[in-house]
Coordinates of C-alpha atoms in Angstrom, one line a residue:
M19 CA 0.1 -0.1 0.4
G20 CA 3.2 1.8 0.6
D21 CA 3.5 2.4 -3.1
C22 CA 0.2 2.9 -4.1
D23 CA 0.6 6.1 -1.2
S24 CA 3.2 8.0 -2.8
T25 CA 2.0 7.0 -6.4
I26 CA -0.6 9.3 -5.1
S27 CA 1.0 11.5 -3.6
E28 CA 3.8 11.9 -7.1
V29 CA 0.3 12.9 -9.2
E30 CA -1.9 15.1 -6.1
G31 CA 2.2 16.9 -7.0
E32 CA 1.4 17.3 -11.1
E33 CA -1.8 17.8 -10.2
N34 CA -1.1 21.3 -7.8
L35 CA 1.4 22.6 -9.6
I36 CA -0.4 22.7 -13.0
A37 CA -3.0 24.6 -11.3
A38 CA -0.2 27.3 -10.4
A39 CA 0.6 27.0 -13.9
R40 CA -2.5 28.0 -15.5
H41 CA -4.1 30.4 -12.3
I42 CA -0.1 32.8 -13.2
V43 CA -1.1 32.3 -16.7
K44 CA -4.5 33.8 -15.8
A45 CA -3.6 36.6 -14.3
L46 CA -1.1 37.6 -17.0
R47 CA -3.5 37.5 -19.6
S48 CA -5.4 39.8 -17.4
N49 CA -3.0 42.4 -18.3
K50 CA -3.9 45.3 -21.0
K51 CA -0.6 46.8 -21.4
L52 CA 0.1 42.9 -23.2
T53 CA 1.2 42.6 -26.9
F54 CA -0.8 40.0 -29.3
S55 CA 2.3 37.6 -29.4
A56 CA 2.6 38.1 -25.5
R57 CA -1.3 37.0 -25.8
K58 CA -0.9 34.9 -28.5
T59 CA 2.2 32.9 -26.9
L60 CA 0.2 33.1 -22.6
A61 CA -3.1 31.0 -24.9
E62 CA -0.4 28.9 -26.3
L63 CA 0.8 27.6 -22.6
G64 CA -2.6 28.2 -21.1
T65 CA -3.5 25.0 -24.1
Q66 CA -1.5 23.0 -23.1
L67 CA -1.5 23.1 -20.2
S68 CA -5.3 22.1 -19.8
T69 CA -4.2 19.6 -21.8
M70 CA -2.1 18.4 -19.2
A71 CA -4.2 18.6 -16.8
A72 CA -7.3 16.4 -18.4
L73 CA -4.6 13.3 -19.3
N74 CA -3.3 13.7 -16.0
E75 CA -6.9 12.8 -14.7
T76 CA -6.8 10.2 -17.5
K77 CA -3.7 9.3 -16.9
G78 CA -4.2 9.0 -13.1
D79 CA -6.8 6.8 -12.6
G80 CA -5.8 4.8 -16.3
V81 CA -2.2 3.2 -15.1
S82 CA -4.1 2.3 -11.5
E83 CA -7.0 -0.2 -13.6
I84 CA -3.7 -1.1 -15.9
E85 CA -1.8 -2.7 -13.3
D86 CA -5.0 -4.0 -11.8
R87 CA -6.1 -6.3 -15.8
L88 CA -2.2 -6.2 -16.2
Y89 CA -2.0 -8.8 -12.7
A90 CA -5.5 -10.5 -13.9
V91 CA -3.9 -11.9 -16.9
E92 CA -0.4 -12.5 -16.0
E93 CA -1.7 -15.0 -12.4
K94 CA -3.5 -16.7 -15.5
I95 CA -0.8 -16.6 -18.2
L96 CA 2.3 -17.9 -15.2
S97 CA -0.3 -20.5 -13.2
W98 CA 0.6 -22.5 -17.1
E99 CA 4.5 -22.1 -16.8
E100 CA 4.7 -24.6 -14.6
D101 CA 2.0 -28.0 -16.3
Q102 CA 3.2 -30.1 -18.6
S103 CA 0.2 -30.8 -20.0
M104 CA -1.4 -28.9 -23.1
V105 CA -3.9 -25.6 -22.5
W106 CA -6.0 -27.3 -25.8
D107 CA -5.9 -30.5 -24.3
S108 CA -7.5 -29.3 -21.5
G109 CA -11.2 -28.5 -23.0
P110 CA -12.5 -26.0 -24.5
E111 CA -13.2 -23.3 -21.7
E112 CA -9.3 -23.4 -20.5
A113 CA -8.1 -22.7 -23.7
S114 CA -10.7 -20.2 -24.9
E115 CA -9.5 -18.7 -21.0
Y116 CA -5.9 -18.6 -21.9
L117 CA -6.6 -17.3 -25.5
N118 CA -8.4 -14.3 -23.8
A119 CA -6.2 -14.2 -21.0
A120 CA -3.0 -13.3 -23.7
D121 CA -4.7 -11.3 -26.1
E122 CA -6.0 -8.6 -22.4
A123 CA -2.4 -9.3 -22.7
R124 CA -1.4 -7.5 -25.8
K125 CA -4.2 -5.5 -25.6
L126 CA -2.2 -3.8 -22.2
T127 CA 1.2 -3.9 -23.7
E128 CA -0.4 -1.4 -26.4
R129 CA -2.6 0.8 -23.8
L130 CA 1.1 1.4 -21.6
E131 CA 3.0 1.6 -25.5
S132 CA 1.2 4.7 -25.9
L133 CA 1.4 6.4 -21.8
C134 CA 5.4 6.1 -21.6
Q135 CA 6.5 9.0 -21.7
N136 CA 10.3 8.2 -20.6
K137 CA 12.3 4.9 -18.7
D138 CA 11.9 6.6 -15.4
D139 CA 7.7 6.6 -15.7
D140 CA 6.1 4.3 -13.8
E141 CA 4.2 2.9 -16.9
Y142 CA 7.2 2.0 -18.5
K143 CA 7.7 -0.8 -15.6
L144 CA 3.9 -1.9 -15.7
L145 CA 5.3 -2.3 -19.9
H146 CA 8.1 -4.5 -19.1
R147 CA 6.0 -6.2 -17.2
A148 CA 3.3 -6.1 -19.6
H149 CA 5.9 -7.6 -22.3
N150 CA 7.2 -10.1 -20.3
V151 CA 3.4 -11.5 -19.6
L152 CA 2.8 -11.3 -23.8
Q153 CA 6.5 -13.1 -23.9
K154 CA 5.3 -15.9 -22.2
A155 CA 1.9 -16.0 -23.3
M156 CA 3.2 -16.5 -27.3
E157 CA 5.4 -18.9 -26.2
R158 CA 3.1 -21.1 -24.7
L159 CA 0.9 -20.9 -27.7
E160 CA 3.7 -21.1 -30.1
E161 CA 4.1 -24.7 -28.4
E162 CA 0.0 -25.0 -28.7
F163 CA 0.5 -24.4 -32.8
S164 CA 2.7 -26.5 -33.8
H165 CA 1.3 -29.2 -31.3
M166 CA -2.2 -29.4 -32.3
L167 CA -1.0 -28.9 -36.3
V168 CA 1.3 -32.7 -35.7
E169 CA -1.8 -34.1 -33.3
N170 CA -4.6 -33.3 -34.8
R171 CA -2.1 -34.6 -38.8
Q172 CA -5.0 -36.3 -40.5
P173 CA -3.7 -39.9 -41.7
F174 CA -2.3 -39.5 -46.0
E175 CA -4.1 -43.4 -47.2
P176 CA -2.9 -43.0 -51.4
E177 CA -5.3 -45.7 -52.1
H178 CA -8.1 -43.6 -51.3
V179 CA -6.7 -41.8 -55.1
S180 CA -5.7 -44.6 -56.8
F181 CA -2.2 -45.5 -55.9
R182 CA -1.1 -48.6 -57.1
S183 CA 1.2 -50.4 -55.3
S184 CA 4.5 -50.6 -55.4
E185 CA 4.2 -54.9 -56.2
E186 CA 3.8 -54.6 -59.3
D187 CA 7.5 -52.6 -59.8
V188 CA 8.9 -56.1 -58.4
L189 CA 7.2 -58.3 -61.8
D190 CA 8.6 -55.2 -63.8
E191 CA 11.5 -56.1 -63.0
G192 CA 12.5 -59.2 -63.9
S193 CA 11.4 -58.0 -67.4
I194 CA 14.0 -55.3 -68.0
M195 CA 16.2 -55.3 -71.1
S196 CA 19.1 -53.9 -72.3
F197 CA 19.2 -52.5 -76.2
G198 CA 18.8 -55.9 -79.1
D199 CA 17.7 -58.2 -76.1
E200 CA 15.6 -61.4 -77.5
S201 CA 13.1 -60.6 -75.3
V202 CA 12.1 -57.0 -75.7
E203 CA 8.7 -57.7 -76.5
D204 CA 8.0 -58.8 -73.4
S205 CA 9.1 -56.1 -71.4
L206 CA 8.7 -53.0 -73.1
Q207 CA 5.7 -51.9 -71.4
R208 CA 3.8 -48.5 -71.0
D209 CA 2.3 -48.1 -66.7
S210 CA -1.5 -46.4 -67.8
L211 CA -0.9 -43.0 -67.0
S212 CA -4.1 -41.0 -65.9
R213 CA -4.9 -38.1 -67.5
A214 CA -8.6 -38.4 -65.6
S215 CA -7.1 -37.8 -61.7
E216 CA -9.0 -34.4 -60.6
E217 CA -7.8 -31.7 -58.5
Y218 CA -8.8 -33.8 -54.6
I219 CA -8.8 -32.1 -51.4
L220 CA -8.3 -34.2 -48.3
D221 CA -8.6 -33.1 -44.7
L222 CA -4.8 -32.5 -43.8
V223 CA -5.4 -31.7 -40.3
N224 CA -8.4 -32.0 -38.2
P225 CA -11.4 -30.2 -39.4
D226 CA -11.9 -30.0 -36.1
V227 CA -9.4 -27.7 -34.4
I228 CA -8.6 -25.7 -38.0
P229 CA -10.5 -22.3 -35.9
E230 CA -8.4 -22.7 -33.7
L231 CA -5.9 -22.4 -34.6
R232 CA -7.1 -19.8 -37.2
C233 CA -7.0 -17.0 -33.5
I234 CA -3.6 -18.0 -32.3
A235 CA -2.0 -17.6 -35.5
N236 CA -4.2 -14.2 -35.6
L237 CA -3.3 -13.0 -32.1
M238 CA 0.6 -13.9 -32.4
F239 CA 0.5 -11.5 -35.8
N240 CA -1.6 -9.0 -33.8
S241 CA 0.4 -8.9 -31.2
N242 CA 4.2 -8.8 -33.4
Y243 CA 4.9 -13.1 -33.0
D244 CA 4.7 -13.4 -36.6
Q245 CA 8.0 -15.0 -37.4
E246 CA 7.8 -17.4 -34.0
C247 CA 4.3 -18.6 -35.3
Y248 CA 5.3 -18.3 -39.3
Q249 CA 8.0 -21.3 -38.3
A250 CA 6.1 -23.0 -36.2
Y251 CA 3.6 -24.1 -39.1
T252 CA 6.1 -24.8 -41.9
S253 CA 8.1 -26.7 -39.2
A254 CA 5.6 -29.0 -38.7
R255 CA 3.8 -28.8 -42.5
K256 CA 7.5 -29.8 -43.6
D257 CA 7.3 -32.5 -41.8
A258 CA 4.4 -33.7 -42.6
L259 CA 5.3 -33.4 -46.7
D260 CA 8.3 -35.5 -45.6
E261 CA 5.9 -38.1 -44.2
C262 CA 3.4 -38.2 -46.9
L263 CA 6.4 -38.5 -49.6
F264 CA 8.1 -41.6 -47.8
I265 CA 4.4 -43.5 -47.4
L266 CA 4.3 -43.2 -51.6
E267 CA 8.3 -44.2 -51.3
M268 CA 9.9 -41.6 -52.9
E269 CA 13.7 -41.3 -51.2
K270 CA 16.2 -38.7 -51.2
L271 CA 18.4 -39.0 -53.8
S272 CA 20.9 -36.5 -54.7
I273 CA 22.4 -36.2 -58.4
E274 CA 25.3 -39.0 -58.4
D275 CA 22.7 -41.5 -56.9
V276 CA 21.4 -41.6 -59.4
L277 CA 23.6 -41.4 -62.0
K278 CA 25.3 -44.1 -59.9
M279 CA 21.7 -46.1 -60.0
E280 CA 21.4 -49.4 -61.8
W281 CA 19.0 -49.5 -64.5
V282 CA 16.7 -51.7 -63.4
S283 CA 16.2 -50.4 -60.1
L284 CA 16.2 -46.6 -61.7
N285 CA 13.7 -47.7 -63.4
S286 CA 11.4 -48.9 -60.5
K287 CA 11.8 -45.9 -59.1
I288 CA 11.4 -44.0 -62.3
R289 CA 7.6 -45.2 -62.6
R290 CA 6.9 -44.7 -58.8
W291 CA 8.0 -41.4 -59.0
V292 CA 5.1 -40.7 -62.5
R293 CA 2.6 -41.7 -60.2
T294 CA 4.0 -39.9 -57.2
M295 CA 4.1 -36.2 -59.3
K296 CA 0.3 -36.6 -59.9
I297 CA -0.6 -37.7 -56.4
F298 CA 2.0 -35.3 -54.7
V299 CA 0.7 -32.3 -56.8
R300 CA -3.4 -32.9 -57.6
V301 CA -3.9 -33.8 -53.7
Y302 CA -1.7 -33.6 -50.9
L303 CA 0.0 -29.8 -52.5
A304 CA -3.5 -29.0 -53.9
S305 CA -4.8 -29.7 -50.3
E306 CA -1.5 -28.4 -48.8
K307 CA -2.7 -24.8 -49.9
C308 CA -6.5 -25.1 -48.9
L309 CA -5.4 -25.4 -45.3
S310 CA -2.4 -23.0 -45.4
H311 CA -5.8 -20.8 -47.0
Q312 CA -7.6 -22.1 -44.0
I313 CA -5.2 -21.1 -40.9
F314 CA -3.7 -17.9 -42.3
G315 CA -6.6 -16.7 -44.7
E316 CA -7.2 -13.5 -42.7
L317 CA -4.1 -12.9 -42.6
G318 CA -3.4 -11.6 -46.6
A319 CA 0.4 -13.0 -47.8
V320 CA 1.1 -14.3 -45.0
C321 CA -1.1 -17.9 -46.6
V322 CA 1.0 -18.2 -49.5
D323 CA 4.0 -17.7 -48.6
S324 CA 3.5 -20.3 -45.4
F325 CA 2.0 -23.1 -48.1
V326 CA 5.5 -22.2 -50.1
E327 CA 8.0 -21.9 -47.1
A328 CA 6.4 -25.4 -46.3
S329 CA 6.2 -27.0 -49.9
K330 CA 9.1 -26.1 -51.4
A331 CA 12.2 -28.4 -50.6
S332 CA 9.8 -31.2 -51.1
M333 CA 8.3 -29.8 -54.2
L334 CA 12.3 -29.2 -55.0
Q335 CA 12.7 -33.0 -53.8
L336 CA 10.8 -34.3 -56.7
L337 CA 12.5 -32.3 -59.1
N338 CA 15.9 -32.7 -58.1
F339 CA 15.1 -36.5 -59.5
G340 CA 13.8 -36.0 -63.0
E341 CA 16.6 -32.8 -63.7
A342 CA 19.0 -36.0 -62.5
M343 CA 17.3 -38.2 -64.8
S344 CA 17.6 -34.9 -68.2
I345 CA 21.4 -34.7 -68.0
G346 CA 22.1 -38.8 -66.9
P347 CA 23.3 -40.9 -69.7
H348 CA 20.8 -41.5 -73.3
Q349 CA 21.3 -45.0 -73.1
P350 CA 17.7 -46.7 -75.1
E351 CA 16.2 -48.3 -72.6
K352 CA 15.8 -45.2 -70.5
L353 CA 13.7 -43.5 -73.5
T354 CA 9.9 -44.4 -72.8
R355 CA 10.7 -44.2 -69.0
I356 CA 12.0 -40.4 -69.7
L357 CA 8.9 -39.6 -71.9
D358 CA 6.4 -41.2 -68.7
M359 CA 8.3 -38.6 -67.1
Y360 CA 8.2 -35.8 -69.2
E361 CA 5.1 -36.8 -69.7
V362 CA 3.3 -35.9 -66.3
L363 CA 4.9 -33.5 -65.3
A364 CA 4.1 -31.3 -68.8
D365 CA 0.3 -31.8 -67.7
L366 CA 1.5 -31.6 -63.8
L367 CA 2.6 -28.2 -65.3
P368 CA -0.3 -25.2 -65.0
D369 CA -0.8 -27.1 -61.7
I370 CA 2.7 -26.2 -60.4
D371 CA 1.8 -23.0 -62.0
A372 CA -1.0 -22.3 -60.3
L373 CA -0.5 -22.8 -57.2
Y374 CA 3.2 -21.9 -56.7
S375 CA 0.6 -18.5 -59.8
D376 CA 2.4 -15.1 -56.9
E377 CA 7.0 -14.2 -56.9
V378 CA 7.5 -15.8 -53.6
G379 CA 7.0 -19.5 -55.7
S380 CA 8.7 -18.2 -59.0
P381 CA 11.4 -20.6 -58.1
V382 CA 9.2 -23.4 -58.2
R383 CA 8.6 -23.1 -61.1
I384 CA 11.0 -21.6 -63.1
E385 CA 12.4 -25.0 -61.8
C386 CA 9.8 -27.1 -63.5
H387 CA 10.2 -25.6 -66.3
E388 CA 13.7 -25.9 -66.2
V389 CA 13.4 -29.5 -65.7
L390 CA 10.7 -30.0 -68.1
T391 CA 13.1 -28.9 -71.1
G392 CA 15.8 -30.4 -70.1
L393 CA 13.9 -34.6 -70.4
G394 CA 12.6 -32.4 -73.9
D395 CA 16.3 -32.4 -75.2
S396 CA 16.9 -35.8 -73.3
V397 CA 14.6 -37.6 -75.2
K398 CA 16.0 -35.8 -78.7
A399 CA 19.1 -37.6 -77.9
T400 CA 18.0 -40.9 -76.7
F401 CA 16.4 -41.4 -79.5
L402 CA 19.2 -40.0 -81.7
E403 CA 21.1 -42.7 -79.8
F404 CA 19.0 -45.1 -80.2
K405 CA 19.6 -45.0 -84.2
N406 CA 22.6 -44.6 -83.2
A407 CA 22.7 -47.8 -81.3
I408 CA 21.0 -49.5 -83.9
A409 CA 23.8 -48.2 -86.5
S410 CA 26.2 -49.4 -84.6
N411 CA 24.8 -52.3 -83.3
A412 CA 27.2 -55.2 -84.9
S413 CA 27.0 -59.1 -85.3
T414 CA 30.5 -61.5 -85.7
N415 CA 28.8 -64.3 -85.8
P416 CA 25.7 -64.8 -88.3
F417 CA 21.7 -65.7 -87.2
A418 CA 21.7 -68.8 -86.6
G419 CA 18.6 -70.4 -88.3
G420 CA 18.5 -67.9 -89.9
G421 CA 15.1 -66.4 -87.9
I422 CA 14.1 -62.4 -86.8
H423 CA 16.6 -61.4 -85.8
H424 CA 17.0 -60.2 -82.0
L425 CA 17.9 -56.5 -82.8
T426 CA 14.8 -56.4 -85.6
R427 CA 12.3 -57.9 -82.6
Y428 CA 14.0 -54.7 -80.0
V429 CA 13.5 -52.2 -83.0
M430 CA 10.2 -53.0 -84.1
N431 CA 8.6 -53.1 -80.7
Y432 CA 10.7 -49.8 -79.6
V433 CA 8.7 -47.5 -82.6
K434 CA 5.6 -49.8 -81.5
I435 CA 5.7 -48.8 -77.7
L436 CA 6.9 -44.9 -78.5
T437 CA 3.0 -44.8 -80.8
D438 CA 2.0 -44.0 -77.0
Y439 CA 4.1 -40.6 -76.9
C440 CA 2.8 -40.0 -80.8
D441 CA 2.3 -36.1 -79.6
I442 CA 4.2 -35.4 -77.7
L443 CA 7.5 -37.4 -79.9
N444 CA 5.6 -35.0 -82.8
F445 CA 6.4 -31.5 -80.3
L446 CA 9.7 -32.3 -79.4
L447 CA 11.1 -33.4 -82.9
K448 CA 9.8 -31.2 -85.0
D449 CA 12.5 -28.7 -85.8
H450 CA 14.6 -32.5 -85.0
D451 CA 13.4 -33.3 -87.8
E452 CA 16.4 -35.5 -90.3
D453 CA 18.6 -33.1 -91.8
D454 CA 20.7 -36.2 -93.9
P455 CA 18.3 -37.8 -96.4
S456 CA 19.6 -40.0 -98.0
S457 CA 19.5 -41.4 -94.1
L458 CA 16.3 -43.0 -95.5
S459 CA 17.0 -45.5 -98.2
P460 CA 15.9 -45.1 -101.7
D461 CA 12.7 -48.1 -101.5
M462 CA 12.6 -46.7 -97.6
S463 CA 12.0 -42.7 -98.4
P464 CA 8.0 -41.4 -99.4
T465 CA 7.6 -40.5 -102.6
K466 CA 7.1 -37.1 -104.0
E467 CA 3.1 -38.1 -105.0
E468 CA 3.5 -39.6 -101.7
E469 CA 4.0 -35.8 -99.1
N470 CA 3.1 -33.8 -101.9
K471 CA -0.8 -35.8 -100.8
S472 CA -0.7 -36.8 -96.7
S473 CA 1.7 -34.5 -94.4
I474 CA 4.7 -36.8 -92.9
S475 CA 4.9 -36.1 -89.4
P476 CA 8.0 -35.4 -87.3
M477 CA 7.7 -38.7 -85.4
A478 CA 6.7 -40.4 -88.9
R479 CA 9.8 -39.2 -90.5
H480 CA 11.8 -40.1 -87.7
F481 CA 10.5 -44.3 -86.8
R482 CA 11.6 -44.4 -91.5
S483 CA 14.7 -43.2 -90.4
I484 CA 14.8 -46.0 -88.2
S485 CA 13.6 -48.9 -89.8
S486 CA 15.8 -47.6 -93.0
I487 CA 19.3 -47.9 -90.4
L488 CA 17.9 -51.5 -89.3
E489 CA 17.1 -52.8 -92.9
S490 CA 20.9 -51.0 -93.3
N491 CA 22.5 -53.3 -91.1
L492 CA 20.8 -56.5 -91.3
D493 CA 22.0 -56.8 -94.9
A494 CA 24.4 -56.4 -93.5
K495 CA 24.2 -58.5 -90.7
S496 CA 23.3 -61.0 -93.6
K497 CA 26.3 -61.0 -95.4
L498 CA 28.3 -63.0 -92.8
Y499 CA 26.1 -66.2 -94.2
K500 CA 28.2 -68.2 -97.0
D501 CA 25.6 -69.5 -98.4
A502 CA 23.8 -66.9 -100.6
S503 CA 19.9 -68.7 -100.2
L504 CA 20.4 -68.3 -96.3
Q505 CA 21.2 -64.1 -97.3
H506 CA 18.2 -64.3 -98.3
F507 CA 16.2 -66.2 -96.9
F508 CA 17.5 -64.2 -93.8
L509 CA 16.8 -60.5 -95.0
M510 CA 13.2 -61.8 -95.9
N511 CA 12.6 -63.1 -92.3
N512 CA 12.8 -59.8 -91.1
I513 CA 11.6 -57.4 -93.5
Y514 CA 8.3 -60.0 -93.3
Y515 CA 8.3 -59.3 -89.8
M516 CA 9.1 -55.1 -90.3
A517 CA 6.3 -55.3 -92.7
Q518 CA 4.0 -57.4 -90.5
K519 CA 4.2 -55.6 -87.4
V520 CA 3.6 -51.6 -89.2
K521 CA 0.8 -53.5 -90.6
G522 CA -1.3 -54.8 -87.5
S523 CA -0.6 -52.0 -85.3
E524 CA -1.4 -48.1 -84.8
L525 CA 2.2 -47.6 -86.5
R526 CA 0.0 -48.1 -89.8
H527 CA -0.6 -44.5 -89.9
A528 CA 3.2 -43.4 -89.9
F529 CA 4.0 -45.8 -91.7
G530 CA 1.3 -45.7 -94.6
D531 CA 0.4 -47.9 -97.0
E532 CA 2.5 -47.4 -100.0
W533 CA 5.7 -48.1 -96.8
I534 CA 3.9 -51.5 -96.6
R535 CA 3.5 -52.6 -100.1
K536 CA 7.4 -51.0 -100.2
C537 CA 8.5 -53.9 -97.8
N538 CA 6.1 -56.5 -99.0
R539 CA 7.7 -56.1 -102.5
K540 CA 10.9 -56.4 -100.5
F541 CA 9.9 -59.6 -98.8
Q542 CA 8.1 -61.6 -101.9
Q543 CA 11.8 -60.4 -103.7
H544 CA 13.6 -61.5 -101.2
A545 CA 11.5 -64.9 -101.6
M546 CA 12.6 -66.2 -104.7
N547 CA 16.1 -65.1 -104.4
Y548 CA 15.9 -67.7 -101.8
E549 CA 14.4 -70.0 -103.5
R550 CA 16.5 -69.7 -106.4
A551 CA 19.4 -69.9 -104.9
S552 CA 18.3 -72.8 -103.2
W553 CA 16.2 -75.5 -105.6
S554 CA 17.9 -73.9 -109.6
S555 CA 20.6 -75.9 -109.6
I556 CA 19.1 -79.2 -107.8
L557 CA 15.7 -78.8 -110.2
S558 CA 18.4 -77.9 -113.5
L559 CA 18.9 -81.6 -112.4
L560 CA 15.5 -82.9 -113.5
K561 CA 15.9 -82.1 -117.2
D562 CA 17.2 -83.6 -119.7
E563 CA 20.1 -81.7 -120.7
G564 CA 23.8 -83.9 -120.6
I565 CA 21.9 -86.6 -120.7
Q566 CA 22.1 -87.9 -123.5
N567 CA 24.3 -90.6 -125.6
P568 CA 27.7 -89.2 -127.4
G569 CA 26.2 -87.8 -131.4
S570 CA 22.5 -88.9 -130.1
N571 CA 19.5 -87.7 -128.8
S572 CA 17.9 -91.1 -126.6
I573 CA 18.7 -91.3 -123.8
S574 CA 21.2 -93.0 -120.8
K575 CA 20.7 -94.9 -118.4
T576 CA 23.7 -94.7 -117.2
L577 CA 24.2 -91.5 -116.7
L578 CA 20.0 -91.4 -115.9
K579 CA 21.5 -93.5 -113.7
E580 CA 23.3 -90.8 -112.0
R581 CA 21.5 -87.9 -112.2
I582 CA 18.5 -89.4 -110.2
R583 CA 21.3 -90.3 -107.8
S584 CA 22.4 -86.7 -108.1
F585 CA 19.4 -85.0 -107.2
Y586 CA 19.1 -87.9 -104.3
I587 CA 22.0 -86.3 -102.5
A588 CA 21.6 -82.9 -103.4
F589 CA 18.0 -82.6 -101.7
E590 CA 19.0 -84.5 -99.0
E591 CA 21.6 -82.3 -98.5
T592 CA 19.2 -79.2 -99.0
Y593 CA 17.0 -80.9 -96.6
K594 CA 19.5 -81.4 -94.1
T595 CA 20.5 -78.0 -94.4
Q596 CA 16.9 -76.4 -93.8
T597 CA 15.0 -78.5 -91.7
S598 CA 17.7 -76.7 -89.3
W599 CA 16.3 -73.3 -90.7
L600 CA 14.0 -71.1 -89.6
I601 CA 10.6 -68.9 -90.5
P602 CA 8.6 -68.4 -86.7
D603 CA 5.4 -67.1 -88.9
D604 CA 2.8 -69.7 -89.5
Q605 CA 1.9 -67.8 -92.9
L606 CA 5.1 -67.4 -94.0
R607 CA 6.3 -70.6 -92.8
E608 CA 3.6 -72.2 -95.4
D609 CA 3.0 -70.1 -98.1
L610 CA 7.3 -70.6 -98.9
R611 CA 7.0 -74.7 -98.8
I612 CA 4.2 -74.5 -100.4
S613 CA 6.1 -72.5 -103.3
T614 CA 9.0 -74.1 -102.8
S615 CA 7.2 -77.8 -102.9
L616 CA 5.3 -76.6 -106.1
K617 CA 8.0 -76.7 -108.2
V618 CA 10.4 -79.0 -107.1
I619 CA 7.5 -82.0 -107.2
Q620 CA 5.8 -80.7 -110.8
A621 CA 9.8 -80.2 -111.8
Y622 CA 10.0 -84.3 -110.6
R623 CA 7.1 -86.1 -111.0
T624 CA 8.2 -84.8 -114.9
F625 CA 11.1 -85.9 -115.4
V626 CA 10.2 -89.1 -113.7
G627 CA 7.7 -89.9 -116.3
R628 CA 9.4 -88.8 -118.8
H629 CA 11.3 -91.4 -118.6
G630 CA 10.8 -94.3 -116.5
S631 CA 11.1 -96.9 -118.7
L632 CA 14.5 -95.9 -118.2
L633 CA 14.9 -96.9 -114.8
K634 CA 13.7 -99.4 -112.4
D635 CA 11.9 -99.1 -109.0
K636 CA 15.2 -100.0 -106.8
H637 CA 16.0 -96.2 -109.4
I638 CA 13.8 -94.7 -107.6
K639 CA 13.9 -94.0 -104.3
Y640 CA 11.7 -91.6 -103.6
T641 CA 7.8 -90.8 -105.0
A642 CA 7.1 -87.4 -104.9
D643 CA 4.6 -87.3 -102.3
D644 CA 7.8 -88.8 -100.6
L645 CA 9.4 -85.6 -101.5
E646 CA 6.0 -83.0 -100.7
S647 CA 5.9 -84.4 -97.3
F648 CA 9.8 -83.9 -96.8
L649 CA 9.4 -80.2 -97.6
L650 CA 7.1 -80.4 -94.7
D651 CA 9.3 -80.2 -92.4
L652 CA 12.0 -77.4 -93.8
F653 CA 12.0 -74.3 -92.2
E654 CA 11.5 -75.5 -88.3
G655 CA 14.7 -74.7 -86.5
S656 CA 14.7 -78.5 -86.3
P657 CA 17.7 -80.1 -88.1
K658 CA 16.9 -83.6 -90.1
S659 CA 18.1 -85.9 -92.0
L660 CA 16.4 -88.9 -93.9
Q661 CA 18.3 -91.7 -93.5
N662 CA 17.8 -94.7 -95.7
S663 CA 20.7 -94.3 -97.6
Y664 CA 20.2 -94.9 -101.3
R665 CA 20.1 -98.4 -103.1
R666 CA 22.3 -100.1 -105.8

């Protein structure tokens, strides 16, 4: 009470002094001899003294009231200082009382700041006390704010947004093949990327606590503790975003980590990245921005700033993986995966631009655009490397059996898969057309008529270039065979496969019917050349030239028997050789057998029929039906030999 009496005495002393001064001014102003300037000065002094008197009266009453109110607030705030439990866990009534007390501390601090004239004032001591109370309240609110954000975080369940488990990655890993692998037909399977995934807002924090979080945020910002609130929020949400990526199985990888990774593992991570990007951007980030707006929406730009700060690191982590893929080695087996990455990022670009539309989000926007450009450049470089890989795929030994080469299967199935990326490839390759027209062989390049009739897309032009490069490579591989008939047989098989692959798929739109017709003519020519090289010399043995008696047109029995014997030997040798040759396509195999059989059987029947009277049964080793049956064994890829020897 002594302090209170002292304060009252001081206030009363000030009041007496001001009253005396006002009395003196009044007396001086009654002097009629004063100049105008003196009268003006005294009038101003009188006004100031009146104001001071009024202020002093208010101040005296106000300070006492402020001190009482501050005491009550201080008692409420300090009562929780030793308590380890959380205020908001004690029920809504207690939470409301604490929030009101903290707001009262803010108001009292602001009022005292307006009253303080200098550090010696009693108001200054009260202000210092009020600041301490407010600071403790803000520290507690920051703690409560963080606690509520963490404890009320809603579990992220990706299956609710059609997320597929990584189990399918395990199933696919065994089928990942390197360039030119024989099993490419099974290994090149494109992931289905649903373009129907729309923005879907989740409750990332329990909706019941959003009003409480908003009240705390508003109070902390109004109390100039905005940075503390901002940091508490962004820290909690960064952790939540990290957890989201963990659930989506996207680990943090440096560019160096990605570049060192084995392809089987990298392929799995690319597929996961593609699926994660859509979920993360369209579902999680959209929901994250909504949450930020719900809490900070009344505070202006901070709702955008807090979203960007909370999400930037996670978004850049994902883009960092994309950058690593764009600068990595341009291996052909990566092309479809890089196209998947390009496709999903291009698809999400409008969403990302909208999420980070403000200036503060520009680093994320810029990085996204740069990564997309890098992936596009990587697609073009990898496409070129794919062509180079086809051209440089050398063989030292001929392909066994003359069947469809692994390279042919790989390339044709590869370009078939690429048709799924028609729009992207046409966009990326439009300024990347062939500079060298000679890369297309004359037989495979479009005619002037064809070019005039229809505009050939960039993708189609490149596909035709690839087929020409492949054909040139196959032609070089065919020369590894010493047998000319096997050279043509090999080319017939492979060109027929190319034509059928184009004819029976979406490749037909890229290559066109004229290309297919040219291809058909080529394999048919090789089939004729095969028959000529394989059978012409054998069928020549069934002609009468060279079996006449000297100086006569009559047939020599001895020469005739030797001729028919030579035919059987040649046929058996061809049979033994060509049963090991392979035509994988049933229709082509049947057609070539029929064509060969017609020529051989007709010639044999004619020859034997014409000279049957000169040949005994023992000289006829096989009937025409036998030969026809033997010819059905050809081109199965299983070597056979005719066991029964020639009977003398």
